[in-house]
Coordinates of C-alpha atoms in Angstrom, one line a residue:
M1 CA 8.4 -20.3 21.4
R2 CA 11.7 -18.8 21.6
P3 CA 13.4 -16.5 18.7
A4 CA 16.4 -18.2 17.0
S5 CA 18.4 -15.1 16.8
T6 CA 18.0 -11.8 18.6
E7 CA 20.2 -9.2 20.0
E8 CA 17.6 -8.3 23.1
T9 CA 16.7 -10.3 25.3
L10 CA 12.8 -11.5 25.8
S11 CA 13.4 -10.4 29.7
A12 CA 13.0 -7.0 28.9
P13 CA 9.6 -6.3 28.2
H14 CA 8.4 -3.5 25.6
P15 CA 5.7 -1.1 26.8
N16 CA 3.5 -1.8 23.4
Q17 CA 4.0 -2.8 19.8
F18 CA 5.3 0.3 18.8
A19 CA 8.8 -0.1 20.7
L20 CA 9.2 -3.1 18.4
L21 CA 10.4 -0.3 16.0
G22 CA 13.8 0.5 17.9
Q23 CA 14.5 -3.1 18.1
R24 CA 16.7 -4.6 15.5
R25 CA 15.2 -8.1 15.6
F26 CA 12.0 -6.1 14.0
A27 CA 12.7 -2.6 12.6
P28 CA 14.7 -3.4 9.9
F29 CA 12.3 -6.4 8.7
F30 CA 9.5 -4.0 9.4
W31 CA 10.8 -1.6 6.8
A32 CA 12.1 -3.4 4.5
Q33 CA 8.4 -5.3 3.8
F34 CA 7.0 -1.5 4.4
L35 CA 8.9 -0.3 1.5
G36 CA 8.4 -3.8 -0.7
A37 CA 4.5 -3.2 -0.4
G38 CA 4.8 0.5 -1.0
N39 CA 6.8 0.1 -4.1
D40 CA 4.9 -2.8 -5.5
N41 CA 1.5 -0.3 -5.3
L42 CA 3.4 3.1 -6.4
F43 CA 4.5 0.9 -9.7
K44 CA 1.1 -1.2 -10.3
F45 CA -1.4 2.1 -10.2
A46 CA 1.2 4.3 -11.7
F47 CA 1.1 1.5 -14.7
T48 CA -2.6 0.9 -14.4
V49 CA -3.1 5.2 -14.9
M50 CA -0.6 5.6 -17.5
V51 CA -2.5 2.9 -19.7
T52 CA -5.7 4.3 -18.8
F53 CA -5.2 7.5 -19.8
G54 CA -3.8 6.5 -23.0
T55 CA -0.1 8.0 -22.3
T56 CA 1.5 4.5 -23.8
S57 CA 3.1 3.9 -26.9
A58 CA 1.2 1.6 -29.1
S59 CA 0.9 -2.2 -28.0
G60 CA -1.6 -3.3 -29.9
L61 CA -3.7 -4.1 -26.6
A62 CA -6.8 -2.0 -25.7
P63 CA -6.1 -0.4 -22.1
A64 CA -9.4 -2.1 -20.5
L65 CA -7.6 -5.6 -21.2
V66 CA -4.0 -4.4 -20.1
V67 CA -5.6 -3.2 -16.8
Q68 CA -7.0 -6.6 -16.4
L69 CA -3.4 -8.1 -17.5
I70 CA -1.6 -6.3 -14.7
A71 CA -4.2 -7.9 -11.8
A72 CA -3.7 -11.3 -13.4
L73 CA 0.1 -11.1 -13.7
F74 CA 0.9 -9.9 -10.3
I75 CA -1.2 -13.0 -8.7
L76 CA -0.3 -15.4 -11.0
P77 CA 3.0 -16.2 -9.4
F78 CA 1.1 -16.9 -6.1
L79 CA -0.3 -19.7 -7.6
L80 CA 2.7 -21.1 -9.7
F81 CA 5.8 -20.6 -7.2
S82 CA 4.3 -20.5 -3.5
A83 CA 5.0 -24.0 -3.1
T84 CA 8.5 -23.6 -4.1
S85 CA 9.2 -20.5 -2.1
G86 CA 7.8 -22.0 1.4
Q87 CA 10.4 -24.9 0.8
L88 CA 13.2 -22.3 0.5
A89 CA 12.0 -20.2 3.5
D90 CA 11.8 -23.5 5.6
K91 CA 15.4 -24.6 4.2
F92 CA 17.4 -21.6 4.1
D93 CA 17.9 -18.4 6.5
K94 CA 15.5 -16.0 6.2
A95 CA 17.5 -12.8 6.7
R96 CA 19.5 -14.0 3.6
L97 CA 16.5 -14.9 1.7
I98 CA 15.3 -11.2 2.3
R99 CA 18.5 -9.9 1.2
L100 CA 18.2 -12.1 -2.0
V101 CA 14.3 -10.9 -2.8
K102 CA 15.6 -7.6 -2.2
N103 CA 18.2 -7.9 -4.7
L104 CA 15.7 -8.9 -7.3
E105 CA 13.5 -6.3 -6.7
I106 CA 16.2 -3.7 -7.7
A107 CA 17.0 -5.7 -10.9
I108 CA 13.2 -5.2 -11.7
M109 CA 12.9 -1.5 -11.1
A110 CA 16.0 -1.3 -13.1
I111 CA 14.0 -2.8 -16.1
A112 CA 11.1 -1.0 -15.0
L113 CA 13.4 2.4 -15.3
Y114 CA 13.5 1.4 -19.1
G115 CA 9.7 0.1 -19.2
F116 CA 8.6 3.5 -17.9
T117 CA 11.3 6.0 -19.9
A118 CA 10.3 4.0 -23.3
K119 CA 6.5 3.7 -22.1
S120 CA 6.8 0.0 -23.4
V121 CA 3.4 -2.1 -22.0
P122 CA 5.0 -5.0 -22.9
V123 CA 8.1 -4.3 -20.8
L124 CA 6.1 -3.1 -17.6
L125 CA 3.9 -6.3 -17.9
L126 CA 7.1 -8.4 -18.0
C127 CA 8.0 -6.3 -14.7
T128 CA 4.8 -6.8 -13.2
F129 CA 4.9 -10.8 -13.5
L130 CA 8.2 -10.5 -12.0
L131 CA 6.9 -8.3 -9.1
G132 CA 4.3 -10.9 -8.2
V133 CA 7.1 -13.7 -8.4
H134 CA 8.9 -11.0 -5.7
S135 CA 6.0 -11.0 -3.7
T136 CA 5.3 -14.3 -3.6
L137 CA 9.0 -15.2 -2.8
F138 CA 8.5 -12.9 0.3
G139 CA 5.4 -14.1 1.7
P140 CA 6.5 -17.4 3.9
V141 CA 9.8 -15.7 4.7
K142 CA 7.6 -12.6 5.8
Y143 CA 5.3 -14.6 8.1
A144 CA 7.9 -17.4 9.4
Y145 CA 10.4 -14.8 10.6
L146 CA 8.2 -13.1 13.2
P147 CA 7.9 -16.3 15.2
Q148 CA 11.3 -16.8 15.2
Q149 CA 12.3 -13.5 16.5
L150 CA 9.0 -12.8 18.7
D151 CA 7.4 -14.7 21.7
E152 CA 4.0 -15.3 22.2
R153 CA 3.2 -12.4 24.4
E154 CA 4.5 -10.2 21.1
L155 CA 3.1 -12.1 18.4
T156 CA -0.3 -10.5 18.2
G157 CA 1.7 -6.9 18.6
G158 CA 4.1 -8.0 16.0
N159 CA 1.3 -9.3 13.2
G160 CA -0.7 -6.0 13.9
M161 CA 2.6 -3.9 13.0
V162 CA 3.0 -5.6 10.0
E163 CA -0.5 -5.7 8.9
M164 CA -0.9 -2.0 9.7
G165 CA 2.2 -1.2 7.8
T166 CA 1.1 -3.4 4.8
F167 CA -2.3 -1.5 4.4
V168 CA -0.6 2.2 5.0
A169 CA 2.3 1.3 2.0
I170 CA -0.8 0.1 -0.1
L171 CA -2.3 3.2 0.5
L172 CA 0.9 5.5 0.1
G173 CA 1.8 3.6 -2.9
N174 CA -1.3 4.4 -4.8
V175 CA -1.6 8.0 -3.8
V176 CA 2.1 8.6 -4.9
G177 CA 2.2 6.5 -7.5
G178 CA -1.1 8.5 -8.8
L179 CA 0.5 12.0 -8.2
L180 CA 3.8 11.3 -9.9
I181 CA 2.4 10.1 -13.1
A182 CA -0.2 12.8 -13.5
V183 CA 3.0 15.1 -13.5
P184 CA 3.0 16.3 -17.3
E185 CA 5.9 15.2 -19.6
V186 CA 8.1 13.5 -16.7
G187 CA 5.5 11.8 -14.7
A188 CA 6.8 8.3 -16.0
S189 CA 10.2 9.3 -15.4
Y190 CA 9.5 10.4 -12.0
V191 CA 7.7 6.9 -11.0
A192 CA 10.5 4.8 -12.9
W193 CA 13.0 6.6 -10.5
S194 CA 11.0 6.2 -7.5
C195 CA 10.4 3.1 -7.5
L196 CA 14.3 2.2 -7.9
A197 CA 15.2 4.3 -4.9
L198 CA 12.6 2.6 -2.9
A199 CA 14.0 -1.1 -3.9
L200 CA 17.3 0.6 -3.1
L201 CA 16.4 1.5 0.5
G202 CA 14.3 -1.6 0.9
R203 CA 18.0 -3.3 0.4
V204 CA 19.8 -1.1 2.6
S205 CA 17.1 -1.7 5.4
A206 CA 17.0 -5.7 4.6
Q207 CA 21.2 -5.6 5.5
F208 CA 20.7 -5.3 9.1
V209 CA 17.5 -7.9 9.5
P210 CA 19.2 -10.1 12.1
R211 CA 19.9 -14.2 11.6
A212 CA 16.9 -16.4 11.3
P213 CA 18.4 -20.0 10.5
A214 CA 16.9 -22.3 8.6
T215 CA 14.2 -24.7 10.4
D216 CA 14.8 -27.5 8.1
A217 CA 18.3 -26.9 6.5
A218 CA 17.9 -31.2 5.4
L219 CA 15.0 -30.2 3.3
Q220 CA 14.9 -31.8 -0.7
I221 CA 13.3 -29.3 -2.8
N222 CA 10.4 -30.3 -4.7
W223 CA 10.3 -28.2 -7.9
N224 CA 7.0 -29.1 -9.2
P225 CA 4.7 -26.7 -8.4
V226 CA 1.4 -28.9 -8.7
T227 CA 2.6 -32.1 -6.4
E228 CA 4.1 -29.7 -3.6
T229 CA 1.1 -27.2 -3.5
W230 CA -1.0 -30.6 -3.4
R231 CA 1.4 -31.6 -0.3
N232 CA 1.4 -28.4 1.4
L233 CA -2.3 -28.1 1.5
K234 CA -2.2 -31.7 3.2
L235 CA 0.3 -30.6 5.4
A236 CA -1.9 -27.4 6.4
H237 CA -4.5 -30.3 6.9
G238 CA -2.6 -32.0 9.5
S239 CA -3.8 -29.7 12.3
I240 CA -7.7 -28.8 11.9
V241 CA -7.3 -25.5 13.6
V242 CA -4.4 -24.0 11.6
F243 CA -6.4 -25.5 8.1
R244 CA -9.3 -23.8 8.9
S245 CA -7.7 -20.6 10.1
L246 CA -6.3 -20.8 6.4
L247 CA -9.6 -21.1 5.0
G248 CA -10.8 -18.3 7.4
I249 CA -7.5 -15.9 6.0
S250 CA -8.4 -16.7 2.7
W251 CA -12.0 -16.0 3.1
M252 CA -11.2 -12.6 4.8
W253 CA -9.1 -12.1 1.1
F254 CA -12.6 -12.8 -0.5
F255 CA -14.8 -10.6 1.3
G256 CA -11.8 -7.7 1.1
A257 CA -11.4 -8.5 -2.4
V258 CA -15.2 -7.5 -3.2
F259 CA -15.4 -4.1 -1.6
L260 CA -11.5 -2.8 -3.1
T261 CA -12.3 -3.7 -6.5
Q262 CA -15.6 -2.1 -6.5
F263 CA -14.8 1.4 -4.9
P264 CA -14.0 3.2 -8.2
A265 CA -17.8 1.7 -9.3
F266 CA -19.6 2.3 -6.2
A267 CA -18.2 6.3 -6.0
K268 CA -19.3 7.0 -9.4
D269 CA -22.4 5.1 -9.6
V270 CA -23.9 5.0 -6.1
L271 CA -22.4 8.0 -4.2
G272 CA -22.2 10.3 -7.6
G273 CA -18.6 11.0 -6.8
N274 CA -15.3 11.6 -9.0
E275 CA -12.2 10.0 -8.8
Q276 CA -11.1 11.8 -5.6
V277 CA -14.0 10.2 -3.6
A278 CA -12.8 6.7 -4.6
S279 CA -9.6 7.5 -3.5
L280 CA -11.1 8.7 0.0
L281 CA -12.8 5.5 0.3
L282 CA -9.6 3.9 -0.1
V283 CA -8.4 5.7 2.4
V284 CA -10.8 5.6 4.9
F285 CA -10.8 1.5 4.4
S286 CA -7.1 1.5 4.6
I287 CA -7.1 3.5 8.0
G288 CA -9.7 1.1 9.1
I289 CA -7.9 -2.0 8.6
A290 CA -4.8 -0.4 10.2
T291 CA -6.3 0.7 13.3
G292 CA -8.1 -2.9 13.8
S293 CA -4.5 -4.7 13.2
L294 CA -3.1 -2.3 16.0
L295 CA -6.0 -2.6 18.3
C296 CA -5.6 -6.5 18.6
E297 CA -2.8 -6.3 20.9
T298 CA -4.5 -4.1 23.5
L299 CA -7.8 -6.4 23.2
S300 CA -5.5 -9.5 23.6
R301 CA -3.9 -8.2 26.5
R302 CA -0.8 -9.2 24.4
H303 CA -1.4 -12.8 23.9
V304 CA -2.6 -14.7 21.1
E305 CA -6.6 -14.2 21.4
I306 CA -8.6 -16.2 18.6
G307 CA -11.6 -15.1 20.8
L308 CA -11.1 -11.7 18.7
V309 CA -12.0 -13.6 15.4
P310 CA -16.3 -14.1 16.1
F311 CA -16.2 -10.5 17.3
G312 CA -14.2 -9.4 14.1
A313 CA -16.6 -11.7 12.3
F314 CA -19.7 -10.6 13.6
G315 CA -18.6 -6.4 13.1
M316 CA -17.8 -7.1 9.4
S317 CA -21.2 -8.5 8.3
L318 CA -22.9 -6.0 10.5
F319 CA -21.2 -3.0 8.8
A320 CA -21.5 -4.6 5.3
I321 CA -25.3 -5.0 6.0
D322 CA -25.4 -1.5 7.2
L323 CA -23.4 0.0 4.2
W324 CA -26.4 -1.3 1.9
F325 CA -28.7 0.4 4.1
A326 CA -26.9 3.4 4.0
S327 CA -26.2 3.3 0.4
R328 CA -30.4 3.0 -0.4
G329 CA -31.8 5.9 -1.6
L330 CA -28.7 8.2 -2.2
V331 CA -29.5 11.0 -4.8
H332 CA -27.0 13.1 -6.3
G333 CA -27.7 15.5 -9.0
E334 CA -25.8 16.2 -12.3
G335 CA -21.9 16.1 -12.7
A336 CA -19.6 14.4 -10.4
L337 CA -19.0 15.4 -6.8
T338 CA -16.1 16.7 -5.7
L339 CA -14.6 15.7 -2.4
G340 CA -15.7 18.7 -0.8
R341 CA -19.2 18.6 -2.4
F342 CA -19.2 15.0 -0.8
L343 CA -18.3 15.3 2.6
A344 CA -20.8 18.7 2.8
Q345 CA -23.6 15.8 2.8
P346 CA -24.4 13.9 6.5
A347 CA -25.9 10.8 4.5
H348 CA -22.3 10.2 3.1
W349 CA -20.4 10.4 6.6
R350 CA -22.5 6.8 7.5
V351 CA -21.4 5.5 4.1
M352 CA -17.7 6.3 5.3
A353 CA -18.4 4.8 9.1
D354 CA -19.7 1.8 7.5
L355 CA -16.5 1.3 5.6
A356 CA -14.1 2.3 8.6
L357 CA -15.7 0.0 10.8
L358 CA -16.1 -3.1 8.4
A359 CA -12.5 -2.4 8.0
L360 CA -11.4 -2.2 11.5
F361 CA -13.4 -5.2 12.6
A362 CA -11.3 -7.1 9.2
G363 CA -8.3 -6.1 11.0
L364 CA -9.7 -7.9 14.2
Y365 CA -10.6 -10.8 12.5
S366 CA -7.3 -11.4 10.5
V367 CA -4.6 -10.4 13.0
P368 CA -5.3 -13.4 15.4
M369 CA -5.4 -15.9 12.8
Y370 CA -1.9 -15.1 11.6
A371 CA -0.7 -15.4 14.8
L372 CA -2.4 -18.3 15.2
I373 CA -1.1 -20.1 12.5
Q374 CA 2.7 -18.8 13.1
M375 CA 2.5 -20.2 16.8
R376 CA 0.4 -23.6 15.9
S377 CA 2.4 -24.6 13.0
L378 CA 5.9 -26.9 13.5
P379 CA 8.7 -24.6 12.9
S380 CA 10.1 -27.0 10.1
H381 CA 7.0 -26.7 8.2
R382 CA 5.7 -23.2 9.3
S383 CA 7.1 -21.7 6.0
R384 CA 5.3 -24.0 3.8
I385 CA 2.0 -24.1 5.6
I386 CA 2.3 -19.9 5.2
A387 CA 3.1 -20.7 1.3
A388 CA -0.6 -22.8 1.6
N389 CA -2.0 -19.9 2.9
N390 CA -0.7 -17.6 0.3
I391 CA -2.1 -20.4 -2.5
L392 CA -5.6 -20.3 -1.0
N393 CA -5.9 -16.2 -0.6
A394 CA -5.1 -16.5 -4.6
L395 CA -7.6 -18.7 -5.2
F396 CA -10.2 -16.9 -3.4
M397 CA -9.4 -13.9 -4.7
I398 CA -10.1 -15.3 -8.3
A399 CA -13.4 -16.8 -6.6
S400 CA -14.6 -13.5 -5.1
A401 CA -13.5 -11.4 -9.1
A402 CA -15.7 -14.0 -10.6
M403 CA -18.9 -14.3 -8.2
A404 CA -18.5 -10.3 -8.3
A405 CA -18.7 -10.7 -12.0
L406 CA -21.9 -12.8 -12.1
L407 CA -23.7 -11.5 -10.0
L408 CA -23.2 -7.7 -11.7
K409 CA -24.0 -9.2 -14.8
A410 CA -27.0 -10.9 -13.3
G411 CA -28.4 -7.2 -12.3
V412 CA -27.1 -7.1 -9.0
T413 CA -26.4 -3.5 -7.8
V414 CA -23.0 -2.7 -6.4
P415 CA -24.8 -2.2 -2.7
Q416 CA -26.6 -5.2 -3.2
L417 CA -23.3 -7.0 -3.7
F418 CA -21.7 -5.8 -0.3
L419 CA -24.9 -6.9 1.2
I420 CA -24.8 -10.4 -0.5
T421 CA -21.2 -10.5 0.8
G422 CA -22.0 -9.5 4.3
L423 CA -24.5 -12.3 4.4
L424 CA -22.1 -15.3 3.1
N425 CA -19.6 -13.8 5.5
L426 CA -22.1 -15.0 8.6
L427 CA -22.6 -18.2 6.9
V428 CA -18.9 -19.0 6.6
A429 CA -18.2 -17.8 10.1
G430 CA -20.8 -19.8 11.7
Y431 CA -19.0 -23.1 9.7
I432 CA -15.5 -22.2 10.9
F433 CA -16.9 -21.5 14.5
L434 CA -18.8 -25.0 14.5
V435 CA -16.0 -27.0 13.0
V436 CA -13.4 -25.5 15.2
P437 CA -15.3 -24.6 18.2
E438 CA -12.4 -23.6 19.9
Y439 CA -12.8 -19.7 18.4
L440 CA -16.4 -19.6 20.0
L441 CA -15.0 -21.0 23.6
R442 CA -12.4 -18.1 23.4
F443 CA -14.8 -15.4 22.5
I444 CA -17.3 -16.5 25.2
A445 CA -14.0 -16.6 27.3
W446 CA -13.1 -13.0 25.7
I447 CA -16.7 -11.4 26.5
A448 CA -16.6 -13.1 29.9
T449 CA -13.1 -11.3 31.3
R450 CA -14.2 -7.9 29.8
L451 CA -18.0 -7.5 30.2
V452 CA -19.0 -9.7 33.1
Y453 CA -16.1 -9.5 35.3
R454 CA -12.7 -7.0 35.3
F455 CA -10.2 -10.1 35.1
E456 CA -6.5 -9.3 35.8
V457 CA -3.9 -11.9 35.2
R458 CA -0.5 -12.0 37.0
G459 CA 2.3 -14.4 36.3
D460 CA 0.8 -15.3 32.9
E461 CA 4.5 -16.1 31.7
H462 CA 4.4 -19.1 34.0
I463 CA 1.7 -20.7 32.0
P464 CA 3.4 -22.7 29.2
T465 CA 3.3 -21.6 25.7
E466 CA 4.7 -24.7 24.3
G467 CA 4.9 -28.6 25.9
A468 CA 2.8 -30.9 28.0
A469 CA 2.3 -29.1 31.9
I470 CA -0.8 -29.8 34.2
L471 CA -2.4 -26.9 35.8
V472 CA -3.9 -27.4 39.2
C473 CA -6.2 -24.5 40.2
N474 CA -8.8 -23.9 43.2
H475 CA -12.3 -24.5 42.4
V476 CA -14.5 -21.4 43.6
S477 CA -17.4 -21.2 40.6
F478 CA -18.7 -22.9 37.8
V479 CA -17.1 -20.5 35.3
D480 CA -13.4 -21.1 36.8
A481 CA -13.1 -23.0 33.3
I482 CA -14.1 -20.2 31.2
L483 CA -11.8 -17.7 32.8
L484 CA -8.7 -20.1 32.8
M485 CA -9.4 -20.2 28.8
A486 CA -9.2 -16.7 28.7
A487 CA -5.8 -16.4 30.4
S488 CA -4.1 -19.1 28.6
P489 CA -2.5 -18.6 25.6
R490 CA -3.0 -22.0 24.3
P491 CA -6.3 -24.7 24.7
I492 CA -6.6 -26.1 27.8
V493 CA -7.9 -29.4 28.4
F494 CA -10.2 -29.5 31.6
I495 CA -10.9 -32.8 34.2
M496 CA -14.5 -31.9 35.3
D497 CA -16.8 -33.5 37.6
H498 CA -19.4 -35.1 35.4
R499 CA -22.4 -33.5 37.0
I500 CA -21.3 -30.3 35.4
F501 CA -22.2 -31.6 32.5
K502 CA -25.7 -31.9 33.1
L503 CA -26.2 -28.2 33.4
P504 CA -28.3 -27.1 30.3
V505 CA -26.1 -24.1 29.0
L506 CA -22.7 -24.8 30.9
G507 CA -22.8 -28.4 29.9
T508 CA -23.1 -27.7 26.4
L509 CA -20.2 -25.5 26.1
F510 CA -17.7 -28.0 28.2
R511 CA -18.5 -30.8 25.6
F512 CA -17.5 -28.4 23.2
A513 CA -14.3 -27.6 25.0
K514 CA -13.8 -31.4 24.9
A515 CA -13.6 -31.3 28.5
V516 CA -13.3 -35.0 30.4
P517 CA -15.6 -36.0 32.8
I518 CA -14.8 -37.6 35.8
A519 CA -16.7 -39.6 38.4
P520 CA -15.7 -40.4 42.1
Q521 CA -14.2 -44.1 41.8
K522 CA -16.3 -45.2 44.5
E523 CA -19.2 -44.3 42.2
D524 CA -18.6 -45.3 38.6
P525 CA -14.8 -46.8 38.5
Q526 CA -15.0 -47.1 34.7
A527 CA -15.8 -43.8 33.8
Y528 CA -12.9 -42.7 36.6
E529 CA -10.2 -44.9 34.5
Q530 CA -11.4 -43.8 31.3
A531 CA -11.1 -39.8 32.5
F532 CA -7.3 -40.3 33.7
A533 CA -6.7 -42.8 30.2
R534 CA -8.3 -39.4 28.2
A535 CA -6.2 -37.3 30.4
R536 CA -2.8 -39.1 29.9
A537 CA -3.7 -39.0 25.9
V538 CA -3.6 -35.1 26.3
L539 CA -0.5 -34.9 28.1
D540 CA 1.4 -37.4 25.8
A541 CA 0.5 -35.4 23.0
G542 CA 2.1 -32.0 24.4
D543 CA -0.5 -30.4 25.6
L544 CA -1.9 -28.6 28.6
L545 CA -4.1 -30.5 31.1
C546 CA -6.0 -28.6 34.0
I547 CA -7.3 -30.5 37.2
F548 CA -9.0 -29.3 40.1
P549 CA -7.9 -31.3 42.5
E550 CA -10.2 -30.1 45.7
G551 CA -12.5 -32.4 43.6
A552 CA -15.6 -30.2 43.8
I553 CA -16.7 -26.5 43.9
T554 CA -16.2 -24.8 47.1
R555 CA -19.4 -24.4 49.1
D556 CA -17.8 -22.0 51.9
G557 CA -15.1 -20.0 50.0
T558 CA -12.1 -21.9 51.2
L559 CA -9.5 -23.8 49.8
G560 CA -10.1 -27.6 50.7
E561 CA -8.0 -30.6 50.6
F562 CA -6.2 -31.5 47.5
K563 CA -6.6 -34.8 46.6
G564 CA -4.1 -37.3 44.6
G565 CA -5.5 -37.3 41.1
V566 CA -2.4 -35.1 40.0
M567 CA 0.2 -37.9 41.6
K568 CA -1.8 -40.7 39.4
L569 CA -1.3 -38.5 36.3
L570 CA 2.2 -37.9 37.2
E571 CA 2.9 -41.9 37.2
A572 CA 2.6 -42.0 33.6
N573 CA 3.4 -38.2 32.7
P574 CA 5.9 -36.8 34.7
V575 CA 5.5 -32.9 33.2
P576 CA 5.9 -29.9 35.4
V577 CA 2.9 -28.9 37.2
V578 CA 1.8 -25.1 37.7
P579 CA -0.1 -23.7 40.4
L580 CA -2.8 -21.4 39.8
A581 CA -5.2 -19.4 42.2
L582 CA -8.1 -17.9 40.9
R583 CA -9.3 -14.7 43.8
N584 CA -12.0 -12.6 44.4
L585 CA -15.1 -14.7 42.8
W586 CA -16.4 -16.2 46.0
G587 CA -19.7 -14.6 46.1
S588 CA -20.1 -14.0 42.3
F589 CA -23.5 -15.1 40.6
F590 CA -21.6 -18.6 39.4
S591 CA -20.1 -19.3 43.3
R592 CA -21.9 -21.2 45.5
I593 CA -22.7 -18.7 48.4
E594 CA -25.7 -19.1 50.3
G595 CA -26.0 -22.5 49.1
N596 CA -26.7 -21.9 45.5
A597 CA -25.2 -20.6 42.5
M598 CA -26.7 -18.3 40.0
S599 CA -29.1 -16.7 42.1
K600 CA -29.4 -12.8 43.0
P601 CA -27.3 -11.9 39.7
F602 CA -26.7 -8.5 41.0
R603 CA -25.2 -9.5 44.1
R604 CA -21.4 -8.0 43.1
G605 CA -23.0 -5.9 40.4
F606 CA -21.5 -5.5 36.7
F607 CA -17.5 -5.7 36.1
S608 CA -16.7 -6.9 39.5
R609 CA -13.2 -7.1 39.9
V610 CA -11.6 -11.0 39.9
G611 CA -8.2 -12.1 39.2
L612 CA -5.6 -15.2 38.1
V613 CA -2.5 -15.6 39.6
A614 CA 0.1 -18.4 38.3
G615 CA 2.8 -19.7 40.1
E616 CA 6.5 -20.9 38.9
P617 CA 6.1 -24.2 37.7
V618 CA 6.9 -27.1 40.1
P619 CA 9.0 -29.9 38.9
P620 CA 7.1 -33.4 39.0
A621 CA 9.8 -35.0 41.4
Q622 CA 8.9 -32.7 43.8
V623 CA 4.9 -32.4 43.6
T624 CA 2.8 -33.5 46.6
P625 CA -0.7 -32.8 47.0
G626 CA -0.2 -31.1 49.9
G627 CA 2.6 -28.9 48.9
L628 CA 0.5 -27.8 45.9
R629 CA -2.2 -26.8 47.9
E630 CA 0.6 -24.6 50.1
R631 CA 1.4 -23.2 46.9
V632 CA -2.0 -21.9 45.4
G633 CA -3.0 -21.1 49.4
A634 CA 0.0 -18.6 49.2
L635 CA -1.0 -17.3 45.8
L636 CA -4.5 -16.5 47.2
A637 CA -2.9 -14.4 50.0
A638 CA -0.1 -12.9 47.9

């Protein structure tokens, strides 16, 4: 994965994701999307407050209906135009589209200037719909731009920054919109001019976004939203991992919408607070999402680490359920609690902690999924797949509102609604992880390399992020494959001794991983040939294949002779071969020290230091078993 157009070279690594804000390939784009998200929410919240408090001119519509129309009109374009916007983002330069979208934003805010000045509900409703169109057009561009400018090691951090920026912008937009519209006499005018100013600033920032060329310039646009939407969903379904990830992200929006829409009622009816308390809940939730999004890069060690997704899903449910427990038995006297009185009660701090941690884990859940979709989607179709994601998000949010309305009408309380949502999240997450076991496998690998071992990886830039390759590694323990899973940004298919599949837990795990069992040719010629046939199919598909050329786990800690299986693979698939060396695993619980593995579990204590070193890929023409053994031996000694 390489940026198509960038002024900085990827060979100059940045220390963390915040350093991207100093680089042209990211900073102008970040501020353009930040200002756009803030402007959308400043406009919508100010308009909502203006309608709710009856400061608009007569429109013939009840305020409650207008508030519902604001939400519906903003989301409607995502259903109508996402398919078209995905095609446009694949067909044209994304920097050019960003500038065009920002021009549209200026035009919309110019109309809104009249709408706020005249306090005209119909005009502002029109602007709400147009802002939905603006966001619909920007969505596929936003997420398809990043993988063109960032490499695999930067993608998680870049997505984390964008998610953080989006939620901070939403929060600031709501706060500023509420404060400005509340200014007597001139509040609507202040909102109007602020929206126009933010649109202009966004356009200035967009001017500096570098080129991101079309990925499918020959694409013929299908203007029929129904047929194109169906086509996009079928396109996304072509990769089961990508499609399930789209469903996973959409579920996160379903989950989050339940909480965000119920904050006012929760603050008033359950916590006994006033409008300031409702705003505080939004602040806590937004800070939690932003923090979780930023933590992803650190926890993933700057890779696309989907092992964080089960971790995030579990945390979302845990704290949603605890929020129900924390909300039970809360009592409040007469009159709404002010912010100060609310914070003075210790029981309310548990509520806020649950909300913050729930949101933090939602950030850990969503960012790796976005990065995975960007990395695994075909570049020529990436924008259309992201457009399919936007369509699914909108449908899931509508379903969320419908479910909440039905349950509340049936007498379910808001805390009970949170409990039901948390329990549903466990069921949905369990389904996703069963049908796409890669998430669960990466989670196990992530746990093993952080809680069982202190795992250090060197030279991981030599593990290819795209294209077929063979990985060869020394075989030290029964968990070698798990450690290699954690080190690779992509799935690895392993060729493994057929006897390991008979182990109770590890055998099940490796079957989940679709590892290829192999038996010695003399013992089972048919199984031997079948293993190589499956291995060649993996390489034909452009995936990573790992083989342990010693043929068995070492019994004395030394590096054994390499057998010729890799040469047999290269005859049909001449691909690069990457030497790997696992270090310091001998003597661990899963090695065969003293003759038996998995005995004396505390021999090395907790968090024992182990490592993996990757060497430079070897061209297929230069590969020999002896040469590979020498390279792996050199990596062990390095």
